[in-house]
Amino acid sequence: EYILNPQDLGFSLATPADLLGGDAPQNAAILRDIFNGAKGPKRDVVALNAAAALYVSGVASNLKDGVAKARQALDSGAAKATLEAWVGFSNNPS
């Protein structure tokens, strides 16, 4: 069990309104913006969720390491390239 303080992992506190999405097209646009370099609370949540996935899968040694790896993937364009590959595959699975 974890109780996380986002500030302990280098994030600023956000309000629920800062994290609101919308319908599927709006959420896709938000994700594209994040993968294209947009900063802010929504990107922080993406990085934190990715960090948790990296940690529980054993790729990161702890959440702080996972955050660093997630931020690096976002900043380098690796996350965007992976998404584009998945989209390409889903549009042409053969």
mmCIF file of C-alpha atoms in Angstrom:
data_model
loop_
_atom_site.group_PDB
_atom_site.id
_atom_site.type_symbol
_atom_site.label_atom_id
_atom_site.label_comp_id
_atom_site.label_asym_id
_atom_site.label_seq_id
_atom_site.Cartn_x
_atom_site.Cartn_y
_atom_site.Cartn_z
ATOM 1 C CA GLU A 1 0.000 0.000 0.000
ATOM 2 C CA TYR A 2 1.267 3.439 -0.904
ATOM 3 C CA ILE A 3 0.268 6.920 0.059
ATOM 4 C CA LEU A 4 1.830 9.238 -2.473
ATOM 5 C CA ASN A 5 2.661 12.872 -2.099
ATOM 6 C CA PRO A 6 3.217 14.102 -5.657
ATOM 7 C CA GLN A 7 5.669 16.693 -4.370
ATOM 8 C CA ASP A 8 7.944 13.895 -3.103
ATOM 9 C CA LEU A 9 8.297 12.782 -6.736
ATOM 10 C CA GLY A 10 8.911 16.244 -8.154
ATOM 11 C CA PHE A 11 5.354 17.114 -9.162
ATOM 12 C CA SER A 12 3.344 20.187 -8.256
ATOM 13 C CA LEU A 13 -0.039 19.760 -6.629
ATOM 14 C CA ALA A 14 -3.001 20.026 -8.997
ATOM 15 C CA THR A 15 -6.704 20.538 -8.574
ATOM 16 C CA PRO A 16 -9.288 18.126 -9.977
ATOM 17 C CA ALA A 17 -10.217 20.799 -12.525
ATOM 18 C CA ASP A 18 -6.602 20.780 -13.788
ATOM 19 C CA LEU A 19 -6.975 17.099 -14.657
ATOM 20 C CA LEU A 20 -10.334 17.101 -16.404
ATOM 21 C CA GLY A 21 -10.473 15.516 -19.806
ATOM 22 C CA GLY A 22 -13.454 15.197 -22.057
ATOM 23 C CA ASP A 23 -14.814 12.911 -24.727
ATOM 24 C CA ALA A 24 -12.624 10.469 -26.654
ATOM 25 C CA PRO A 25 -11.494 12.939 -29.348
ATOM 26 C CA GLN A 26 -10.675 15.582 -26.738
ATOM 27 C CA ASN A 27 -8.732 13.081 -24.621
ATOM 28 C CA ALA A 28 -6.822 11.913 -27.706
ATOM 29 C CA ALA A 29 -5.923 15.543 -28.446
ATOM 30 C CA ILE A 30 -4.720 16.025 -24.863
ATOM 31 C CA LEU A 31 -2.514 12.935 -25.148
ATOM 32 C CA ARG A 32 -1.114 14.096 -28.503
ATOM 33 C CA ASP A 33 -0.337 17.483 -26.944
ATOM 34 C CA ILE A 34 1.486 15.780 -24.073
ATOM 35 C CA PHE A 35 3.476 13.610 -26.486
ATOM 36 C CA ASN A 36 4.325 16.753 -28.464
ATOM 37 C CA GLY A 37 5.829 18.421 -25.407
ATOM 38 C CA ALA A 38 2.952 20.061 -23.520
ATOM 39 C CA LYS A 39 3.771 20.439 -19.835
ATOM 40 C CA GLY A 40 1.437 20.648 -16.872
ATOM 41 C CA PRO A 41 -0.678 18.565 -14.518
ATOM 42 C CA LYS A 42 -2.053 16.228 -17.193
ATOM 43 C CA ARG A 43 1.463 15.368 -18.333
ATOM 44 C CA ASP A 44 2.419 14.827 -14.698
ATOM 45 C CA VAL A 45 -0.399 12.286 -14.315
ATOM 46 C CA VAL A 46 0.715 10.487 -17.479
ATOM 47 C CA ALA A 47 4.267 10.355 -16.121
ATOM 48 C CA LEU A 48 3.111 9.156 -12.703
ATOM 49 C CA ASN A 49 0.936 6.401 -14.169
ATOM 50 C CA ALA A 50 3.756 5.321 -16.465
ATOM 51 C CA ALA A 51 6.125 5.379 -13.485
ATOM 52 C CA ALA A 52 3.837 3.061 -11.539
ATOM 53 C CA ALA A 53 3.636 0.675 -14.506
ATOM 54 C CA LEU A 54 7.418 0.710 -14.885
ATOM 55 C CA TYR A 55 7.872 0.034 -11.179
ATOM 56 C CA VAL A 56 5.398 -2.842 -10.867
ATOM 57 C CA SER A 57 6.775 -4.438 -14.044
ATOM 58 C CA GLY A 58 10.309 -4.347 -12.647
ATOM 59 C CA VAL A 59 11.673 -1.898 -15.235
ATOM 60 C CA ALA A 60 12.135 0.788 -12.561
ATOM 61 C CA SER A 61 13.616 0.126 -9.133
ATOM 62 C CA ASN A 62 11.169 2.501 -7.405
ATOM 63 C CA LEU A 63 8.610 5.174 -8.256
ATOM 64 C CA LYS A 64 11.188 7.965 -8.377
ATOM 65 C CA ASP A 65 13.208 5.962 -10.913
ATOM 66 C CA GLY A 66 9.992 5.264 -12.819
ATOM 67 C CA VAL A 67 9.178 8.976 -12.955
ATOM 68 C CA ALA A 68 12.646 9.707 -14.348
ATOM 69 C CA LYS A 69 12.259 6.994 -16.994
ATOM 70 C CA ALA A 70 8.745 8.135 -17.907
ATOM 71 C CA ARG A 71 9.809 11.760 -18.222
ATOM 72 C CA GLN A 72 12.766 10.741 -20.364
ATOM 73 C CA ALA A 73 10.470 8.723 -22.661
ATOM 74 C CA LEU A 74 8.146 11.706 -23.016
ATOM 75 C CA ASP A 75 10.948 14.239 -23.492
ATOM 76 C CA SER A 76 12.902 12.147 -26.005
ATOM 77 C CA GLY A 77 9.910 11.340 -28.192
ATOM 78 C CA ALA A 78 10.145 7.609 -27.458
ATOM 79 C CA ALA A 79 6.643 7.515 -25.962
ATOM 80 C CA LYS A 80 5.229 9.291 -29.013
ATOM 81 C CA ALA A 81 7.039 6.921 -31.388
ATOM 82 C CA THR A 82 5.655 3.914 -29.521
ATOM 83 C CA LEU A 83 2.122 5.289 -29.678
ATOM 84 C CA GLU A 84 2.481 5.958 -33.400
ATOM 85 C CA ALA A 85 3.701 2.384 -33.942
ATOM 86 C CA TRP A 86 0.700 0.995 -32.037
ATOM 87 C CA VAL A 87 -1.694 3.184 -34.013
ATOM 88 C CA GLY A 88 -0.081 2.088 -37.264
ATOM 89 C CA PHE A 89 -0.343 -1.558 -36.292
ATOM 90 C CA SER A 90 -3.965 -1.244 -35.199
ATOM 91 C CA ASN A 91 -4.824 0.389 -38.530
ATOM 92 C CA ASN A 92 -3.056 -2.364 -40.486
ATOM 93 C CA PRO A 93 -2.629 -5.508 -38.329
ATOM 94 C CA SER A 94 -1.397 -7.718 -41.165
#
